[in-house]
mmCIF file of C-alpha atoms in Angstrom:
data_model
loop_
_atom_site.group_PDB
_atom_site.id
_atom_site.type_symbol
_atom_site.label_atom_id
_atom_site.label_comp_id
_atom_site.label_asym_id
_atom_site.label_seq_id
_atom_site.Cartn_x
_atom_site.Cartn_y
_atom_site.Cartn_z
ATOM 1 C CA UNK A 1 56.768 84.019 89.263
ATOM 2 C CA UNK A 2 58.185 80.581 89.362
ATOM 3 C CA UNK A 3 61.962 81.760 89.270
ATOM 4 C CA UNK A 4 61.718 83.050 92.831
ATOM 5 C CA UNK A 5 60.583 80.162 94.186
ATOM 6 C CA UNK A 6 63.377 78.045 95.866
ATOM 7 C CA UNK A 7 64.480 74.880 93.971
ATOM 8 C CA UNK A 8 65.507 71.709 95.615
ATOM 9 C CA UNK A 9 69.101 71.791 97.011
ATOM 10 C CA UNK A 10 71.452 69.543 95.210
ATOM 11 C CA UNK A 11 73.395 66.801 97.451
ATOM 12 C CA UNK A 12 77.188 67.847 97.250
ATOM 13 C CA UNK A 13 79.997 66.666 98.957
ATOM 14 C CA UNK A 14 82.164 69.049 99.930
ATOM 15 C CA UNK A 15 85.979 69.117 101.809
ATOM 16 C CA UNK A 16 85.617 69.695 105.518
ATOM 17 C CA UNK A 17 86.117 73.330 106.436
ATOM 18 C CA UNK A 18 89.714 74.652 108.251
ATOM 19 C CA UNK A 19 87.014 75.241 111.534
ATOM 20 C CA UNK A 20 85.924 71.870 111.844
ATOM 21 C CA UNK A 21 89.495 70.494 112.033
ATOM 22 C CA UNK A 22 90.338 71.780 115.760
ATOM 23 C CA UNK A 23 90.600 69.060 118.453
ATOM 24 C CA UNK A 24 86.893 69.051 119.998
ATOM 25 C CA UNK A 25 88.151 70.640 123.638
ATOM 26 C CA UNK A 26 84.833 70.550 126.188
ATOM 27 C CA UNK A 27 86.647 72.258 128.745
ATOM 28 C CA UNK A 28 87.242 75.059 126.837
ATOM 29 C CA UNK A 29 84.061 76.017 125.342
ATOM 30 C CA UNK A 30 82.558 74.860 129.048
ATOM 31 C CA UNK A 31 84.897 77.472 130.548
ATOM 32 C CA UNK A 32 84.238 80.567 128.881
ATOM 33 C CA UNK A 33 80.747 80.071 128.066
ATOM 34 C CA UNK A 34 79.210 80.447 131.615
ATOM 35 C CA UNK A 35 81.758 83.790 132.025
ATOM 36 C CA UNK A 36 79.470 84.990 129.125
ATOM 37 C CA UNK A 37 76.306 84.747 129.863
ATOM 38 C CA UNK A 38 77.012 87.014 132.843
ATOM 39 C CA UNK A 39 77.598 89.935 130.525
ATOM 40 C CA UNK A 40 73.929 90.837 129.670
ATOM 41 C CA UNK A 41 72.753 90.687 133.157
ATOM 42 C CA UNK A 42 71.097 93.671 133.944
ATOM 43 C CA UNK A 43 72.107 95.489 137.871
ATOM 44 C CA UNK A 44 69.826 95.740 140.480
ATOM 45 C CA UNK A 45 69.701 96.317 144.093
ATOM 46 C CA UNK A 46 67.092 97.449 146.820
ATOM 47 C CA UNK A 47 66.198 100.463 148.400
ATOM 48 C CA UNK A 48 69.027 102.613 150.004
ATOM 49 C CA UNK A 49 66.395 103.515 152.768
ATOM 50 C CA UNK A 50 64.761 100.618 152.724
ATOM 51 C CA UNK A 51 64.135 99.076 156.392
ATOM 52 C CA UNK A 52 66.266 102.112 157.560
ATOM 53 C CA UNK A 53 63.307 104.328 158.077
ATOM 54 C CA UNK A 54 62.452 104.168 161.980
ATOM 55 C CA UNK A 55 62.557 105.828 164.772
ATOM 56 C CA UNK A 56 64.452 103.413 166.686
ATOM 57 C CA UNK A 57 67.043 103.436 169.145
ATOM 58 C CA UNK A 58 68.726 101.067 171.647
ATOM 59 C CA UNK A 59 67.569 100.729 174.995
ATOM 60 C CA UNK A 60 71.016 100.117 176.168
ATOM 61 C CA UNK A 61 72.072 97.941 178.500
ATOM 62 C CA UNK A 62 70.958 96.592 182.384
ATOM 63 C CA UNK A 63 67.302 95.938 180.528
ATOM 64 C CA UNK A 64 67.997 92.012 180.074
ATOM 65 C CA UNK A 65 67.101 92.612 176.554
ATOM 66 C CA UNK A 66 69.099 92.830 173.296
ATOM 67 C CA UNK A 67 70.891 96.267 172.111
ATOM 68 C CA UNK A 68 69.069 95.958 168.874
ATOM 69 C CA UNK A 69 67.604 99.562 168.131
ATOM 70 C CA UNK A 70 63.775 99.366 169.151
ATOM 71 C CA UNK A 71 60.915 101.331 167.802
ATOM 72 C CA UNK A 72 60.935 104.589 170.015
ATOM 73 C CA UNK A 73 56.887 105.445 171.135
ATOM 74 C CA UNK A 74 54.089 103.966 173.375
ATOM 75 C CA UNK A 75 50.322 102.775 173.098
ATOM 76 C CA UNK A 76 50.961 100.438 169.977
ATOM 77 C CA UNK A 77 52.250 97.116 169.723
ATOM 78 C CA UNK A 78 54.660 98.299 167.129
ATOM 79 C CA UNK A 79 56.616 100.263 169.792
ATOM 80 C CA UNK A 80 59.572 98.654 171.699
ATOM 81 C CA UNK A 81 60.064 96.196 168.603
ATOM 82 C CA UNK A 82 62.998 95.951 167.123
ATOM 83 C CA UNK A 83 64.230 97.150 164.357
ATOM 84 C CA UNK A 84 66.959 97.936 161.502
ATOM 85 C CA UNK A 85 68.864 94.346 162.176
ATOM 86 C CA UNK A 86 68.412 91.881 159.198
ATOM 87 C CA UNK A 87 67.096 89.862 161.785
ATOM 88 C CA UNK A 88 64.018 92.339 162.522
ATOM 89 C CA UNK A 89 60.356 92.096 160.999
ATOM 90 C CA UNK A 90 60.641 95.140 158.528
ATOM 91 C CA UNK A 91 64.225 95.226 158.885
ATOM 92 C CA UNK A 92 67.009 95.797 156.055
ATOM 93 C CA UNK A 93 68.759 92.914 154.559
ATOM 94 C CA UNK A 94 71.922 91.705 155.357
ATOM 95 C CA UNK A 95 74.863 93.432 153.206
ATOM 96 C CA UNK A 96 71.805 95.196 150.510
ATOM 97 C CA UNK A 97 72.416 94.382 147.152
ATOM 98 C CA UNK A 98 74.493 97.220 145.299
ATOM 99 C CA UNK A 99 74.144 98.418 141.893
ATOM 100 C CA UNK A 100 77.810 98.726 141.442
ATOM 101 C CA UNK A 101 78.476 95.141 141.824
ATOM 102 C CA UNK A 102 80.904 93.341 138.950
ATOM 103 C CA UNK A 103 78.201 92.042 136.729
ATOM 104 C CA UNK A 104 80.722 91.546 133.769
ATOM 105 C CA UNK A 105 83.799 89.557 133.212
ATOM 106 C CA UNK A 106 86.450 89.276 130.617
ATOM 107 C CA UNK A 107 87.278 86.558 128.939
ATOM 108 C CA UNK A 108 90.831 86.600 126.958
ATOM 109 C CA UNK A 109 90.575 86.795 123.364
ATOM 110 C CA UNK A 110 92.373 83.669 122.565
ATOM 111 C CA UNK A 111 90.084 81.764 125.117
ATOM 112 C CA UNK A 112 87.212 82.865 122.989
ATOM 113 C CA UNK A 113 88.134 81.898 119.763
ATOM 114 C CA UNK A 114 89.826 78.321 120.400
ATOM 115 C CA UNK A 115 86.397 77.781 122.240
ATOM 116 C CA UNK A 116 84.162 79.098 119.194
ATOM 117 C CA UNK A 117 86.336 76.588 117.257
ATOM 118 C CA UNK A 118 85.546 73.816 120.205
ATOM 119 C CA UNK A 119 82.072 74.568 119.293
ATOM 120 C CA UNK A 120 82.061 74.363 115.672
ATOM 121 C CA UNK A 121 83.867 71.316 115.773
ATOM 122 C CA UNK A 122 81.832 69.197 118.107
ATOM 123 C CA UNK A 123 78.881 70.340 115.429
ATOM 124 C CA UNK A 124 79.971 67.935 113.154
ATOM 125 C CA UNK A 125 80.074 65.491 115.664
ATOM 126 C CA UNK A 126 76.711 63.252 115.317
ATOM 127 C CA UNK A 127 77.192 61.185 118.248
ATOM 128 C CA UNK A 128 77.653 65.364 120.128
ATOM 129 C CA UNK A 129 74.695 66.747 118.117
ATOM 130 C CA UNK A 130 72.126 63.687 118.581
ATOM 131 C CA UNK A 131 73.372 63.893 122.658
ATOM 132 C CA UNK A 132 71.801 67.115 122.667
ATOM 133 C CA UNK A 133 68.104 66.442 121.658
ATOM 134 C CA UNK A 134 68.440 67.128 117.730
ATOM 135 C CA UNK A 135 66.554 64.943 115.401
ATOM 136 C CA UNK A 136 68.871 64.513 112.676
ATOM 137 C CA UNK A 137 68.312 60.698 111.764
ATOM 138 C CA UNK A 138 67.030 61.621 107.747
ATOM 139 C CA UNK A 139 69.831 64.959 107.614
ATOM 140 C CA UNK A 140 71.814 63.949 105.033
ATOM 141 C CA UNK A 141 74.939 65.419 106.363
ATOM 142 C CA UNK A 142 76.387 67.316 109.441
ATOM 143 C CA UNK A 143 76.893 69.670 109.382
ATOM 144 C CA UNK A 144 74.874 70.963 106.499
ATOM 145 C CA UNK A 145 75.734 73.195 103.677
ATOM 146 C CA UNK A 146 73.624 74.234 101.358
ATOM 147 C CA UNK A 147 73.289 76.675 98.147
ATOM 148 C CA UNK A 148 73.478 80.395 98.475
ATOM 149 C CA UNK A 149 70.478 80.730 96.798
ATOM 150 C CA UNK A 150 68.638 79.671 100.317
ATOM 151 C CA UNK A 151 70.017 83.102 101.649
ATOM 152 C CA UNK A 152 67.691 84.909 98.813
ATOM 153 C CA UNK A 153 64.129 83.084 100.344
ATOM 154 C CA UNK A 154 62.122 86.126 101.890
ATOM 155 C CA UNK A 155 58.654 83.636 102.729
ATOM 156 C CA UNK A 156 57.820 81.666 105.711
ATOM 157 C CA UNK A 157 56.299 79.569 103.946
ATOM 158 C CA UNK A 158 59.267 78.731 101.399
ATOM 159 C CA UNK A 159 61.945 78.659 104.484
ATOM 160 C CA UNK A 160 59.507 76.069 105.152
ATOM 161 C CA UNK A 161 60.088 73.952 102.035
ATOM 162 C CA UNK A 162 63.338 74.416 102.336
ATOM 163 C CA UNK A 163 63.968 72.545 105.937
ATOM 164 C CA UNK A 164 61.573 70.023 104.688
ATOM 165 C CA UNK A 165 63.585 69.256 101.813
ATOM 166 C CA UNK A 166 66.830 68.871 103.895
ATOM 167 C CA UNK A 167 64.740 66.533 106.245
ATOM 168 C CA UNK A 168 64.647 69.183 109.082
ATOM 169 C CA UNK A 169 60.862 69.687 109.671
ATOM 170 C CA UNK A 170 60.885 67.207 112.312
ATOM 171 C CA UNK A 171 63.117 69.607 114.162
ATOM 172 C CA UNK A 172 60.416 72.352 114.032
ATOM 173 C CA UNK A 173 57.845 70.106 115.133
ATOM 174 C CA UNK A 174 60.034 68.873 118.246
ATOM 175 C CA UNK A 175 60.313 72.683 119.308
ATOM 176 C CA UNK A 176 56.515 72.906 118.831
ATOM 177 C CA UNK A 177 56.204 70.280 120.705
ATOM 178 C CA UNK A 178 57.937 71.211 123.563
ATOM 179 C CA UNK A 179 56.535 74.221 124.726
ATOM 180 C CA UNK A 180 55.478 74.235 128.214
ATOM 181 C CA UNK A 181 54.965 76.758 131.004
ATOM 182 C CA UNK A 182 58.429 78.185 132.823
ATOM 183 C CA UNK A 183 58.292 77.347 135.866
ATOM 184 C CA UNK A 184 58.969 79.820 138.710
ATOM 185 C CA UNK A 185 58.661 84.247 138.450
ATOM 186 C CA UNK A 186 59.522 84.153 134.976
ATOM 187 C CA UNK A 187 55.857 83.740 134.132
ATOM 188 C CA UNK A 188 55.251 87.030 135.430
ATOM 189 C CA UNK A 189 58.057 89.268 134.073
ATOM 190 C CA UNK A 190 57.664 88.173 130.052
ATOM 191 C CA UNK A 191 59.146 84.771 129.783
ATOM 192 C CA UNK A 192 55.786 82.706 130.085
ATOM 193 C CA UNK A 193 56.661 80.509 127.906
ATOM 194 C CA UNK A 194 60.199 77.706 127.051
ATOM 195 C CA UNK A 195 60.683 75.527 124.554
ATOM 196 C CA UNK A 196 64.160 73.409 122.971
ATOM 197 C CA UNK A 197 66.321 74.866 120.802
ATOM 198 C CA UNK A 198 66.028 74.195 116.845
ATOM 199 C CA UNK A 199 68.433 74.065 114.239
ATOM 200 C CA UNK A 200 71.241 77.199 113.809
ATOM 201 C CA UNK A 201 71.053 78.935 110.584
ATOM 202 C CA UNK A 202 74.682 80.467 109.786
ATOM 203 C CA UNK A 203 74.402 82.594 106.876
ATOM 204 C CA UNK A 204 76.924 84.720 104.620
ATOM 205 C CA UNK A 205 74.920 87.991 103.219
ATOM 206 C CA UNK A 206 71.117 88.905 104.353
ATOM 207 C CA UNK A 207 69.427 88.709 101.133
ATOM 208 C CA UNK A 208 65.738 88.354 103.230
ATOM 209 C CA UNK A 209 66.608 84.544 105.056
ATOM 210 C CA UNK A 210 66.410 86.506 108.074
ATOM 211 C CA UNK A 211 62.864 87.664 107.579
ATOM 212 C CA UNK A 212 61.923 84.175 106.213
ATOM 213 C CA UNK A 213 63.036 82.029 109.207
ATOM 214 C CA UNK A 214 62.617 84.766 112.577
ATOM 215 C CA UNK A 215 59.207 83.159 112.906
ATOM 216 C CA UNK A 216 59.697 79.768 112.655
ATOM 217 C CA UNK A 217 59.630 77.995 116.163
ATOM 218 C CA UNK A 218 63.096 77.147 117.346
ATOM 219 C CA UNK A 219 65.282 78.032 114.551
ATOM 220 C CA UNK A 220 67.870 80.604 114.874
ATOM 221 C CA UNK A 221 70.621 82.935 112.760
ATOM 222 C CA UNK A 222 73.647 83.795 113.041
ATOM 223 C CA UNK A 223 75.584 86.006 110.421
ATOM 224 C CA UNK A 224 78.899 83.884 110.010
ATOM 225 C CA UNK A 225 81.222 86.943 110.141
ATOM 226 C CA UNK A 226 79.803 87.310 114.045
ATOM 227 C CA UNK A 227 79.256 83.626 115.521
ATOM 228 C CA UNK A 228 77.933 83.430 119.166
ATOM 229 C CA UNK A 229 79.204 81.135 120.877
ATOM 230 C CA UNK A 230 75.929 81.337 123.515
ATOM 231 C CA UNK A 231 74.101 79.857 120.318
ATOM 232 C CA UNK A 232 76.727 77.354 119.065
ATOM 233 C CA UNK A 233 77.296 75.665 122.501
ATOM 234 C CA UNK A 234 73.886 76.943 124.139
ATOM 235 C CA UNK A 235 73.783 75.501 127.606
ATOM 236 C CA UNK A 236 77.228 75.214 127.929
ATOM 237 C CA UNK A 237 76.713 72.172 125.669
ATOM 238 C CA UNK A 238 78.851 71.982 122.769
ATOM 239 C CA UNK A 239 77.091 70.023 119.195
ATOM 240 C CA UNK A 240 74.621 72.048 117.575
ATOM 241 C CA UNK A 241 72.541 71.818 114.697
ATOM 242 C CA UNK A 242 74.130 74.261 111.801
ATOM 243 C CA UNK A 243 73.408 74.989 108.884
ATOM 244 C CA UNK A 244 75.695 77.241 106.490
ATOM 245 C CA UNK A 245 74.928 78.480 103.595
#
């Protein structure tokens, strides 16, 4: 039926919200955001054993050779090598890797939220948002607010209409446009492929937007009652492209 279909947003202006008002700090949001990232790093370390298992043993001293352990045996070429020292061919590493290592860090509550605030301040910044690669030159306003009714669109195709009616497509088609190979392991462990980041969706109450915009390239959401401030200043770069509804 026609009802469900999304009309046209209506150009409103509206008072600046109490978030925006902050003093834009860089330094803060700069600070706290690298201490985050490192807390959904995942441990690892080698092998215990590894490079430890040889029978090896020094040859002491008066041999005018190093006290390195050396591979015990004859008739091979593999005996009388060394072995064990970081410095050995099939030796352990120096200091192995441990799983218990401090992968996490805190960061003080007050730090996070006066930097959340950095962030959504410097997004209504155009000079801050247009310095990070958006394409907001038609956007009629920054940041942008629109109806609730948006938060009610369940179709691809109609979250769609919607960014092309608030002049965002070009957005989508700049994250298209960038995707290009990673460079480095990545390509082999599941992250083939990067691309730029797209506009930030903030909604109130999940009334389907989340199923209508997940598959469109680049754009991301964010409930507002749980910003992220890895998605508000992504790349430790504060002046995103939001969105609220």
């Amino acid at each position: 039926p026609s009802s469900t279909k999304p009309t046209a947003p209506a150009f409103v202006r509206l008072p600046c919200p109490l978030s925006s008002l902050p003093p834009f700090a860089p330094i803060s949001s700069t600070s706290s955001t690298p201490t985050w990232t490192k807390n959904h790093r995942q441990a690892y370390a080698v092998s215990e054993n590894a490079g430890m298992q040889h029978s090896a043993e020094s040859w002491g001293t008066g041999r005018a050779v190093a006290r390195i352990p050396r591979i015990s045996g004859g008739g091979t070429h593999r005996s009388g090598q060394g072995a064990f020292g970081n410095q050995c061919r099939g030796g352990r590493m120096f200091a192995p890797t441990k799983t218990f290592r401090r992968w996490h860090r805190k960061v003080n509550i007050n730090q996070r939220r006066y930097a959340l605030c950095s962030a959504l301040a410097a997004a209504s910044v155009v000079p801050l948002v247009m310095a990070r690669g958006h394409r907001i030159e038609k956007v009629p306003e920054i940041p942008l607010v629109v109806q609730d009714g948006v938060e009610a669109v369940t179709k691809t195709k109609d979250a769609m209409k919607v960014l092309k009616t608030l002049k965002a497509d070009s957005e989508v088609e700049k994250v298209k446009e960038s995707v290009a190979m990673r460079a480095g392991k990545g390509k082999m462990r599941n992250r083939r492929y990067v691309q730029r980041r797209g506009p930030l969706v903030i909604y109130n109450e999940d009334k389907g937007i989340t199923r209508a915009f997940r598959n469109i390239p680049g754009v991301e959401l964010c409930p507002v009652t749980r910003l992220n401030l890895l998605q508000l200043a992504p790349g430790w770069a504060s002046g995103p492209l939001c969105y609220l509804d």
